[in-house]
Each structure stands twice: as C-alpha cells, then as structure tokens.
PDB file of C-alpha atoms in Angstrom:
ATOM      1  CA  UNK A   1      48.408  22.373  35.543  1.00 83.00           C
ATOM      2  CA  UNK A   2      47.804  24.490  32.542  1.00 87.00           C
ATOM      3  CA  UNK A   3      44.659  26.557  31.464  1.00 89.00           C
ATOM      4  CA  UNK A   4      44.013  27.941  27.957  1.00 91.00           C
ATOM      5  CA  UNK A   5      44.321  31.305  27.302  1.00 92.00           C
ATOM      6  CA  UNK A   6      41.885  32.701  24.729  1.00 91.00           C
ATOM      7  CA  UNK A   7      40.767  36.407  23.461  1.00 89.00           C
ATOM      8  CA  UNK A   8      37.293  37.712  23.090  1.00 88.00           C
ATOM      9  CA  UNK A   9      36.945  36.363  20.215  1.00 87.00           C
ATOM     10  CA  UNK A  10      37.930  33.097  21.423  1.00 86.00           C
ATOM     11  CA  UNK A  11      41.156  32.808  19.709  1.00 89.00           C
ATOM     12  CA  UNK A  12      43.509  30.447  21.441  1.00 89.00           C
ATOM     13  CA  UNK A  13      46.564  32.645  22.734  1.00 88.00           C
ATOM     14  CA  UNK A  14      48.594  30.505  24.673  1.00 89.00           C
ATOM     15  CA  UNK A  15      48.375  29.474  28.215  1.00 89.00           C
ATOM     16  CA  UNK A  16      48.907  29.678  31.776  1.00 89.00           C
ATOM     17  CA  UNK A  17      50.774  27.425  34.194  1.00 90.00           C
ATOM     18  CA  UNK A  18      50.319  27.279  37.522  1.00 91.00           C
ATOM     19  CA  UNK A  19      51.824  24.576  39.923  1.00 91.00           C
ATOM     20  CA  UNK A  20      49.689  21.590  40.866  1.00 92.00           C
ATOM     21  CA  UNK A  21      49.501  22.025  44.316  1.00 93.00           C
ATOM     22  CA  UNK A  22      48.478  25.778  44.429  1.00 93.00           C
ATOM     23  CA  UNK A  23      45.657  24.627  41.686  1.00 91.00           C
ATOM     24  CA  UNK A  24      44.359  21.830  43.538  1.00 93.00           C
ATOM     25  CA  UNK A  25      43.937  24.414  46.520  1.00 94.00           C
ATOM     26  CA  UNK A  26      42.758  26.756  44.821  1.00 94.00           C
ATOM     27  CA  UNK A  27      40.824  25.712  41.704  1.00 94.00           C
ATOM     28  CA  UNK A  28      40.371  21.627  42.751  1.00 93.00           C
ATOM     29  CA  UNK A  29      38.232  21.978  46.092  1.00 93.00           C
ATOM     30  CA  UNK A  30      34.869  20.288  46.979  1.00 94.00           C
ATOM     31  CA  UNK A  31      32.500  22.445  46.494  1.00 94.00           C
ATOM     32  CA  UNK A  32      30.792  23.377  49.904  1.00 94.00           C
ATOM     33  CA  UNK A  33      27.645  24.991  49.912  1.00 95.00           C
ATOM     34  CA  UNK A  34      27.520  25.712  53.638  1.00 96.00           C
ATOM     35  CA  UNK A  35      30.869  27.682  53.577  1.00 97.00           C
ATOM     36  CA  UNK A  36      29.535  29.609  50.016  1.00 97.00           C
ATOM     37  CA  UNK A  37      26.243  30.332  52.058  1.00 97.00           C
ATOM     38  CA  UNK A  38      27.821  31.618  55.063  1.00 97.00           C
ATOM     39  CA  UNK A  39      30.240  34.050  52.730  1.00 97.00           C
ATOM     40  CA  UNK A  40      27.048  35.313  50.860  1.00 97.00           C
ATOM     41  CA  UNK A  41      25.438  35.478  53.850  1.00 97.00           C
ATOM     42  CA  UNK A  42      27.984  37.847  55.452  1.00 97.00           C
ATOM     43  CA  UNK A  43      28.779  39.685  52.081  1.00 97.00           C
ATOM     44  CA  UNK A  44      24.931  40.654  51.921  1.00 97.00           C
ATOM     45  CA  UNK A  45      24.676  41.649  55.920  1.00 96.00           C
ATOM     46  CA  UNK A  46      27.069  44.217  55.473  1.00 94.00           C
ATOM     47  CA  UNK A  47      25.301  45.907  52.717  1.00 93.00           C
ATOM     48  CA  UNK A  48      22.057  46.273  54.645  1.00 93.00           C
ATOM     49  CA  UNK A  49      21.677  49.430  55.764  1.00 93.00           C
ATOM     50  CA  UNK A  50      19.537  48.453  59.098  1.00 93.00           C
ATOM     51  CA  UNK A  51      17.357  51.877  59.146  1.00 94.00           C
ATOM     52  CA  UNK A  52      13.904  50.735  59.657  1.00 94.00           C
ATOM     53  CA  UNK A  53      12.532  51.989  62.459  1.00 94.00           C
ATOM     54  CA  UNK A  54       9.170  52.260  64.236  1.00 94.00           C
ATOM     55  CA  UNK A  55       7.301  54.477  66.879  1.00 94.00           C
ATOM     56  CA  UNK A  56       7.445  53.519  70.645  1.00 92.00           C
ATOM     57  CA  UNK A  57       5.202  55.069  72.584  1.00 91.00           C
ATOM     58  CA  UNK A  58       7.504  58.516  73.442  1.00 90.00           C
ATOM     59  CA  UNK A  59       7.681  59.076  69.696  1.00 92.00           C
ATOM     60  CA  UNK A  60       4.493  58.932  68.708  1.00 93.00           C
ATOM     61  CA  UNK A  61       2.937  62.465  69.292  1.00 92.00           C
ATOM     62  CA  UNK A  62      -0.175  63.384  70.891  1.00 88.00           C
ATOM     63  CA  UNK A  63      -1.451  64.208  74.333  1.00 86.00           C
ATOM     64  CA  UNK A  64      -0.777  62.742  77.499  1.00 85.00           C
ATOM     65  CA  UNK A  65      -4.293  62.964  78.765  1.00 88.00           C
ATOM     66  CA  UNK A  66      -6.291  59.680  79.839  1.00 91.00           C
ATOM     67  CA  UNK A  67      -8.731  59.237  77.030  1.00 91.00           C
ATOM     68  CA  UNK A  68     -11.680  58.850  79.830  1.00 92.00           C
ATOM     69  CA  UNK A  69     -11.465  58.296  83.190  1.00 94.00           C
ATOM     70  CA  UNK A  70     -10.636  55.513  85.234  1.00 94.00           C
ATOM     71  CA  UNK A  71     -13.590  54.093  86.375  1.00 94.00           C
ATOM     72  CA  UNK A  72     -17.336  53.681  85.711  1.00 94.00           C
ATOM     73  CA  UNK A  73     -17.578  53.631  81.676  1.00 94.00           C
ATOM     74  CA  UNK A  74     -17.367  50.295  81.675  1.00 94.00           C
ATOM     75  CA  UNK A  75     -14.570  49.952  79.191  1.00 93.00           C
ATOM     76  CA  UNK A  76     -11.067  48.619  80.145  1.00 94.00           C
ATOM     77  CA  UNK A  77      -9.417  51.294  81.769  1.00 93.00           C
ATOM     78  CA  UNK A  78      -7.002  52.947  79.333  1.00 93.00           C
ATOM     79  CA  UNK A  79      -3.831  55.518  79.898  1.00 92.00           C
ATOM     80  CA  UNK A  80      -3.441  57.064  76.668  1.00 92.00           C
ATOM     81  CA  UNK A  81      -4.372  57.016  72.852  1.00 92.00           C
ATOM     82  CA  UNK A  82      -0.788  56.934  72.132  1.00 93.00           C
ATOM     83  CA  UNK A  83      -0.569  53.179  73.196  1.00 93.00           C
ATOM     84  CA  UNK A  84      -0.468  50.262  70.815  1.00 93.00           C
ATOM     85  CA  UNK A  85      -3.712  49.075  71.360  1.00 92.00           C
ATOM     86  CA  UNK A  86      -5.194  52.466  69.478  1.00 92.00           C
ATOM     87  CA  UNK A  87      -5.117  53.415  65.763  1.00 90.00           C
ATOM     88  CA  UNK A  88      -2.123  55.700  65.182  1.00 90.00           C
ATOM     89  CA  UNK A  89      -0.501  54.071  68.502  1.00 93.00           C
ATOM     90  CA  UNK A  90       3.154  52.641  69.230  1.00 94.00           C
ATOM     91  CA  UNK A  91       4.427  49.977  68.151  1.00 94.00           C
ATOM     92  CA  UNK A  92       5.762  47.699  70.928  1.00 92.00           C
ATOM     93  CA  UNK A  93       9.350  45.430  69.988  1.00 93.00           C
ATOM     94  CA  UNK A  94       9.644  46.804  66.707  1.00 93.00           C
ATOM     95  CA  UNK A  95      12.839  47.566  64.255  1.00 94.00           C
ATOM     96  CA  UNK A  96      15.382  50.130  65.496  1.00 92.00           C
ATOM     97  CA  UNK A  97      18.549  51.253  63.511  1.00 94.00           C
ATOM     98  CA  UNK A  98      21.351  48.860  63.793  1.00 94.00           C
ATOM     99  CA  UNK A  99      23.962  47.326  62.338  1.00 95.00           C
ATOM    100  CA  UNK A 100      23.314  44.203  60.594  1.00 94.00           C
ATOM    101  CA  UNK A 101      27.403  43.370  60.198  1.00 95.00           C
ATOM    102  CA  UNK A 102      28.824  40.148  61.751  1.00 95.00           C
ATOM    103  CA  UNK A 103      32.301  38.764  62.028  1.00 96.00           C
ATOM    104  CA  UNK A 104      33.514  36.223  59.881  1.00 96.00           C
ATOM    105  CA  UNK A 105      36.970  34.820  60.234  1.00 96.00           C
ATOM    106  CA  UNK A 106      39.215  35.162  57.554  1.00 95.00           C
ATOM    107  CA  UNK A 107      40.185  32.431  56.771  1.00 95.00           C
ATOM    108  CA  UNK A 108      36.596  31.138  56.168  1.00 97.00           C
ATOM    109  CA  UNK A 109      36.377  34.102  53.631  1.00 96.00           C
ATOM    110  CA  UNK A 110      39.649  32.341  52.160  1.00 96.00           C
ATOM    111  CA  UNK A 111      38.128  29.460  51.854  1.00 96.00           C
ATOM    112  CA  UNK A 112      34.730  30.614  50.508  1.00 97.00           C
ATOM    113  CA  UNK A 113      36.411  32.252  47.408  1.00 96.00           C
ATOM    114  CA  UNK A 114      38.902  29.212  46.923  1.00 96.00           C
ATOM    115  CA  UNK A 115      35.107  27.259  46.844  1.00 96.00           C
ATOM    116  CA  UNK A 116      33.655  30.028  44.399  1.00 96.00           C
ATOM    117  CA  UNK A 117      36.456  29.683  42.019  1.00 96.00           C
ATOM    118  CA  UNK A 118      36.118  25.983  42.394  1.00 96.00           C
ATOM    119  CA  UNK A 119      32.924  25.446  41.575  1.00 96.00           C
ATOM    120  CA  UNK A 120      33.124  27.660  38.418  1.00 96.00           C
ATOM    121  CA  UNK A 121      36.145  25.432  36.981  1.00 95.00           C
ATOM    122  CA  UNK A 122      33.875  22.275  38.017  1.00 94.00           C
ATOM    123  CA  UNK A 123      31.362  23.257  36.294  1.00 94.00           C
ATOM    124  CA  UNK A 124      33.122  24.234  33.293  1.00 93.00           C
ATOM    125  CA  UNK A 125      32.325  28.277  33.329  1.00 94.00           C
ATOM    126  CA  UNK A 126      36.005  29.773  33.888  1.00 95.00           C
ATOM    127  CA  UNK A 127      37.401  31.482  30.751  1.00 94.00           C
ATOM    128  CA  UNK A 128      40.484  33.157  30.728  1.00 94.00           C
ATOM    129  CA  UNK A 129      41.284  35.996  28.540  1.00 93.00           C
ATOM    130  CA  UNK A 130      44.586  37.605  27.355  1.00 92.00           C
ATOM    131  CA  UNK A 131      43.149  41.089  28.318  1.00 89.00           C
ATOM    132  CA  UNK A 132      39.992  43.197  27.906  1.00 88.00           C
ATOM    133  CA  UNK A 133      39.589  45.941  25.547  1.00 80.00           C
ATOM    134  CA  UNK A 134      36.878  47.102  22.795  1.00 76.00           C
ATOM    135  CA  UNK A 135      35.404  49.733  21.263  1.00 82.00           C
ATOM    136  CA  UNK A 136      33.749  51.533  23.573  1.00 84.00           C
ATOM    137  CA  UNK A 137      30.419  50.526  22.151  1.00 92.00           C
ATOM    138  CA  UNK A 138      27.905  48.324  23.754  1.00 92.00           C
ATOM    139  CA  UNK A 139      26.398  47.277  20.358  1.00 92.00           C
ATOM    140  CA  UNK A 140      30.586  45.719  19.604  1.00 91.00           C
ATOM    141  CA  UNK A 141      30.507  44.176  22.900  1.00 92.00           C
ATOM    142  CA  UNK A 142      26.859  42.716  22.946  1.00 91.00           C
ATOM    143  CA  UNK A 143      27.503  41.014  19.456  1.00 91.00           C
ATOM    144  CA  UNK A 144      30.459  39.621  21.010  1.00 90.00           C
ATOM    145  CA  UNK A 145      28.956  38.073  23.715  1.00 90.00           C
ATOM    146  CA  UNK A 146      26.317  36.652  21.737  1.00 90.00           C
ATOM    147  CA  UNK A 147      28.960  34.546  19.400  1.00 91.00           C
ATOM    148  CA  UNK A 148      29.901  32.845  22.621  1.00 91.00           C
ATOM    149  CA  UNK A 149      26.219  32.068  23.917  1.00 91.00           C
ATOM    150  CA  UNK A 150      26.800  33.821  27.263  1.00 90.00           C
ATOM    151  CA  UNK A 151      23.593  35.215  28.964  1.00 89.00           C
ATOM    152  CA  UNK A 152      25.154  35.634  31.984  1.00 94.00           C
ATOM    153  CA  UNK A 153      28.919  36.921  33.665  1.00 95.00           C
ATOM    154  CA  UNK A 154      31.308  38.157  35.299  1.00 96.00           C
ATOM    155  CA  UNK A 155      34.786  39.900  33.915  1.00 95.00           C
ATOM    156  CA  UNK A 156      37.815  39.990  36.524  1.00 95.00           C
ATOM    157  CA  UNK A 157      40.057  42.495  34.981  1.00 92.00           C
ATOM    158  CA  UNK A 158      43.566  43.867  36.002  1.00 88.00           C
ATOM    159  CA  UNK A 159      44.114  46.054  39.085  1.00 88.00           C
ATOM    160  CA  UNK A 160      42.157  49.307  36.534  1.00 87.00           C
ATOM    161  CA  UNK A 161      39.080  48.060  34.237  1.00 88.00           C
ATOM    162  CA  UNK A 162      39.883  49.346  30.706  1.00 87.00           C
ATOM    163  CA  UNK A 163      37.280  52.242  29.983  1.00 89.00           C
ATOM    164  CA  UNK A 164      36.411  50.949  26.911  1.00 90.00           C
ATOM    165  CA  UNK A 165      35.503  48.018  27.851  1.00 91.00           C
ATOM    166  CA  UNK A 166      33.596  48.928  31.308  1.00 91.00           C
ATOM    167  CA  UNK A 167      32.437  51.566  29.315  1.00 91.00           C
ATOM    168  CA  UNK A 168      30.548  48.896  26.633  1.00 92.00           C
ATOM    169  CA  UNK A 169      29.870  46.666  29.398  1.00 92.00           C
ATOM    170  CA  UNK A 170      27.877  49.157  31.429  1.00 91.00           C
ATOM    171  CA  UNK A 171      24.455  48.909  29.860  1.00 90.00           C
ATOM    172  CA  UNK A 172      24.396  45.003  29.396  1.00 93.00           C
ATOM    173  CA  UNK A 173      22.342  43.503  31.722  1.00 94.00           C
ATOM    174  CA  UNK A 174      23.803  40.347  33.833  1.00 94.00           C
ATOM    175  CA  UNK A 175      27.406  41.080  32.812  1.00 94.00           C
ATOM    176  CA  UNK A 176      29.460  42.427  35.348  1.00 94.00           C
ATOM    177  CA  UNK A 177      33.217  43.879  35.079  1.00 95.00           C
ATOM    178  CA  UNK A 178      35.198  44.559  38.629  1.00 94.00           C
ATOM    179  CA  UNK A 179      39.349  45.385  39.103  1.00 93.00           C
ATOM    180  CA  UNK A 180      40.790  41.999  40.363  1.00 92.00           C
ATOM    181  CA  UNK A 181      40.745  43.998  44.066  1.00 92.00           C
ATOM    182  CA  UNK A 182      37.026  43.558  43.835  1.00 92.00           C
ATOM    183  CA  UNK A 183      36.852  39.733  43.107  1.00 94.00           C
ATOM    184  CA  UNK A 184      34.149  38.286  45.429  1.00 95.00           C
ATOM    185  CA  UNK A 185      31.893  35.200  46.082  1.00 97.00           C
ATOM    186  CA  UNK A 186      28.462  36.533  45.301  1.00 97.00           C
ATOM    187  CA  UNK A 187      29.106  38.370  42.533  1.00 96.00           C
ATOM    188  CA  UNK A 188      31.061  34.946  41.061  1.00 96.00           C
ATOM    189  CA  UNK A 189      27.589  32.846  41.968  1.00 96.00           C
ATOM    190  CA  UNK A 190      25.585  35.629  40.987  1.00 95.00           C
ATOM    191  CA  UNK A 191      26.682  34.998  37.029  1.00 95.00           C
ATOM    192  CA  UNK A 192      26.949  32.021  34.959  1.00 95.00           C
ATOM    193  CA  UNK A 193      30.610  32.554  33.692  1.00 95.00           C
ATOM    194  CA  UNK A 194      33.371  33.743  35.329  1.00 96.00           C
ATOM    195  CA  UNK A 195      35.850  35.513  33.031  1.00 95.00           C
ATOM    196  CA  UNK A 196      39.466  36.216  34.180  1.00 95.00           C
ATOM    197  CA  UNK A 197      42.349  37.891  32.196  1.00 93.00           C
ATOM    198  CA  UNK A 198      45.664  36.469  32.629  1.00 92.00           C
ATOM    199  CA  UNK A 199      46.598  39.351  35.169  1.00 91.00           C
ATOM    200  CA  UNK A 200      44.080  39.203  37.330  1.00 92.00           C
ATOM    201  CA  UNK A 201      44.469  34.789  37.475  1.00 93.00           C
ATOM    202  CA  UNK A 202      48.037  35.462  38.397  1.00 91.00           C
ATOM    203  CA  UNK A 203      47.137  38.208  41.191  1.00 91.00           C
ATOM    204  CA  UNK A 204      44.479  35.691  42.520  1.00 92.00           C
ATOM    205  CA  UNK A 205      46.755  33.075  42.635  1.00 92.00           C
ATOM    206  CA  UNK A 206      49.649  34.636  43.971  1.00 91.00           C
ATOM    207  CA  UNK A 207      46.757  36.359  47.082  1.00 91.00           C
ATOM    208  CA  UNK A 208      45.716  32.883  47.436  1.00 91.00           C
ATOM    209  CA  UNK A 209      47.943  30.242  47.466  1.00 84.00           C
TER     210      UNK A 209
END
C-alpha cells in the first residue's frame, strides 16, 4: 500500500510504502467504538487526581458535649452538633483520596490505537508530511493552516518536536504537536486531522505491526 507524502504547503513529495498486511492491521480495521471508549476511558482515569475529600465526623471540629440532654425536651435525642444531621456537621459516605487508575491489558491499548489510526484514514483525515519546520512565528503557521481549511489537529512529529515549529504551534488553539513517543488515542479523537511526518509513520509502524 502506498500513502502520499506531502509538505506543509501541500506539495506532493513522494511517498511511503508499507506492506499490505501490516496496513490492513494497522490502518484497515473496523472501527470499534467500545474498544476507543474503553482506551479514553482509561487514558482520562489516570489523569484524575482523586483528591476530593469530605469531613467525617472526627474531622469536623467542635466539642464533644451532648447539645442537651437526653431526655425530657422533647426533641429526638441527639449526641453531638458535629453529626450530619446539623449545619456545619459530617458528611457520612463521602469522597476520600484515591486513586482513580485501572488496569487495562495491553494489548487492548494495541488495539485501541490500531482503531484510532483507523478511523482517521477511514474517514479521510490522515496527512502525512515530509517533516515539520517553520518560522518560529505563529502568524506563518496560522496562515498556513488556514490554506488547508483545518480548524482542528494533531501533528505526530519525530522522536524531538522541532522548536520552531512547537514553538508557532503553541498559541493556536485546537492544534496539537507531540514526539511520536507521545502518540495516543484521545488526543487523535480529540482533533479533526491527524498529521504524521514520514518518521514518526515509520516508528508507528515498525511499534505496531
């Protein structure tokens, strides 16, 4: 099978081979929402950083005294002003820290970026570029973008981002740039196009196949 291989500018520079087989498993799969959800799903667990936290009753402060006594007020009888009944109380089965991380087997993270990468050749929104590099200037960059009607994407670059380019990139909002090491699901469904230079295509094949 053989992709085109264009510049920024969209200038056809030749193109990349890559064996049938290996592209059918990689780039040719059905595209499964339920493994992409359960990816994403997992990706975005182990960002959370599970800190909320609420007051049982021995962190709440206040005094331990029985707010009246125990018989003949004719209110419910009551053991302290700290409980969750009262304003300013505990709060009973609430949040505590944890960790919000779950296992998911690898090969169903495999399989989950094989899907990504899928659905963006389906749908007609992978690009492949000779290399990245500009100016350093976001104005270059933006203009650039806007020749080729993209609102929305994502760069793959090389194992090192070129500063230039990251550097232009940085203050354009929904277009991403990550070092081929970084290449994930959500941040491929998060944008509309996914861009990968000819480096980073051959390192993803060659991780995946």
């Amino acid at each position: 099978m053989k992709l085109k291989v264009t510049d920024i500018d969209k200038k056809a520079k030749g193109e990349v081979e890559i064996d049938d087989t290996v592209f059918a498993d990689i780039f040719g799969r059905e595209v499964r929402k339920d493994i992409l959800a359960r990816v994403v799903n997992w990706q975005l667990a182990k960002r959370r950083q599970g800190t909320h936290k609420t007051k049982e009753i021995g962190d709440v402060s206040g005094t331990t005294k029985k707010p009246y006594r125990q018989k003949g007020t004719g209110n419910a009888r009551q053991g302290s002003l700290r409980s969750p009944q009262f304003r300013g109380g505990a709060t009973i089965f609430g949040p505590h820290p944890r960790d919000h991380a779950h296992d998911l087997p690898k090969k169903v993270r495999r399989l989950g970026l094989k899907t990504a990468l899928s659905a963006k050749h389906k749908d007609g929104k992978l690009v492949i570029w000779t290399a990245t590099a500009g100016t350093g200037k976001t104005k270059d960059l933006n203009a650039k973008l806007k020749k080729l009607g993209w609102a929305s994407a994502l760069v793959i670059d090389g194992p090192e981002v070129d500063e230039k380019f990251a550097r232009a990139a940085r203050n354009i909002p929904n277009f991403d740039v990550l070092p081929q090491q970084g290449v994930n699901v959500y941040d491929i469904l998060r944008r509309d196009t996914l861009v990968l230079t000819k480096g980073a295509m051959e390192h993803l094949v060659e991780r995946l196949k």
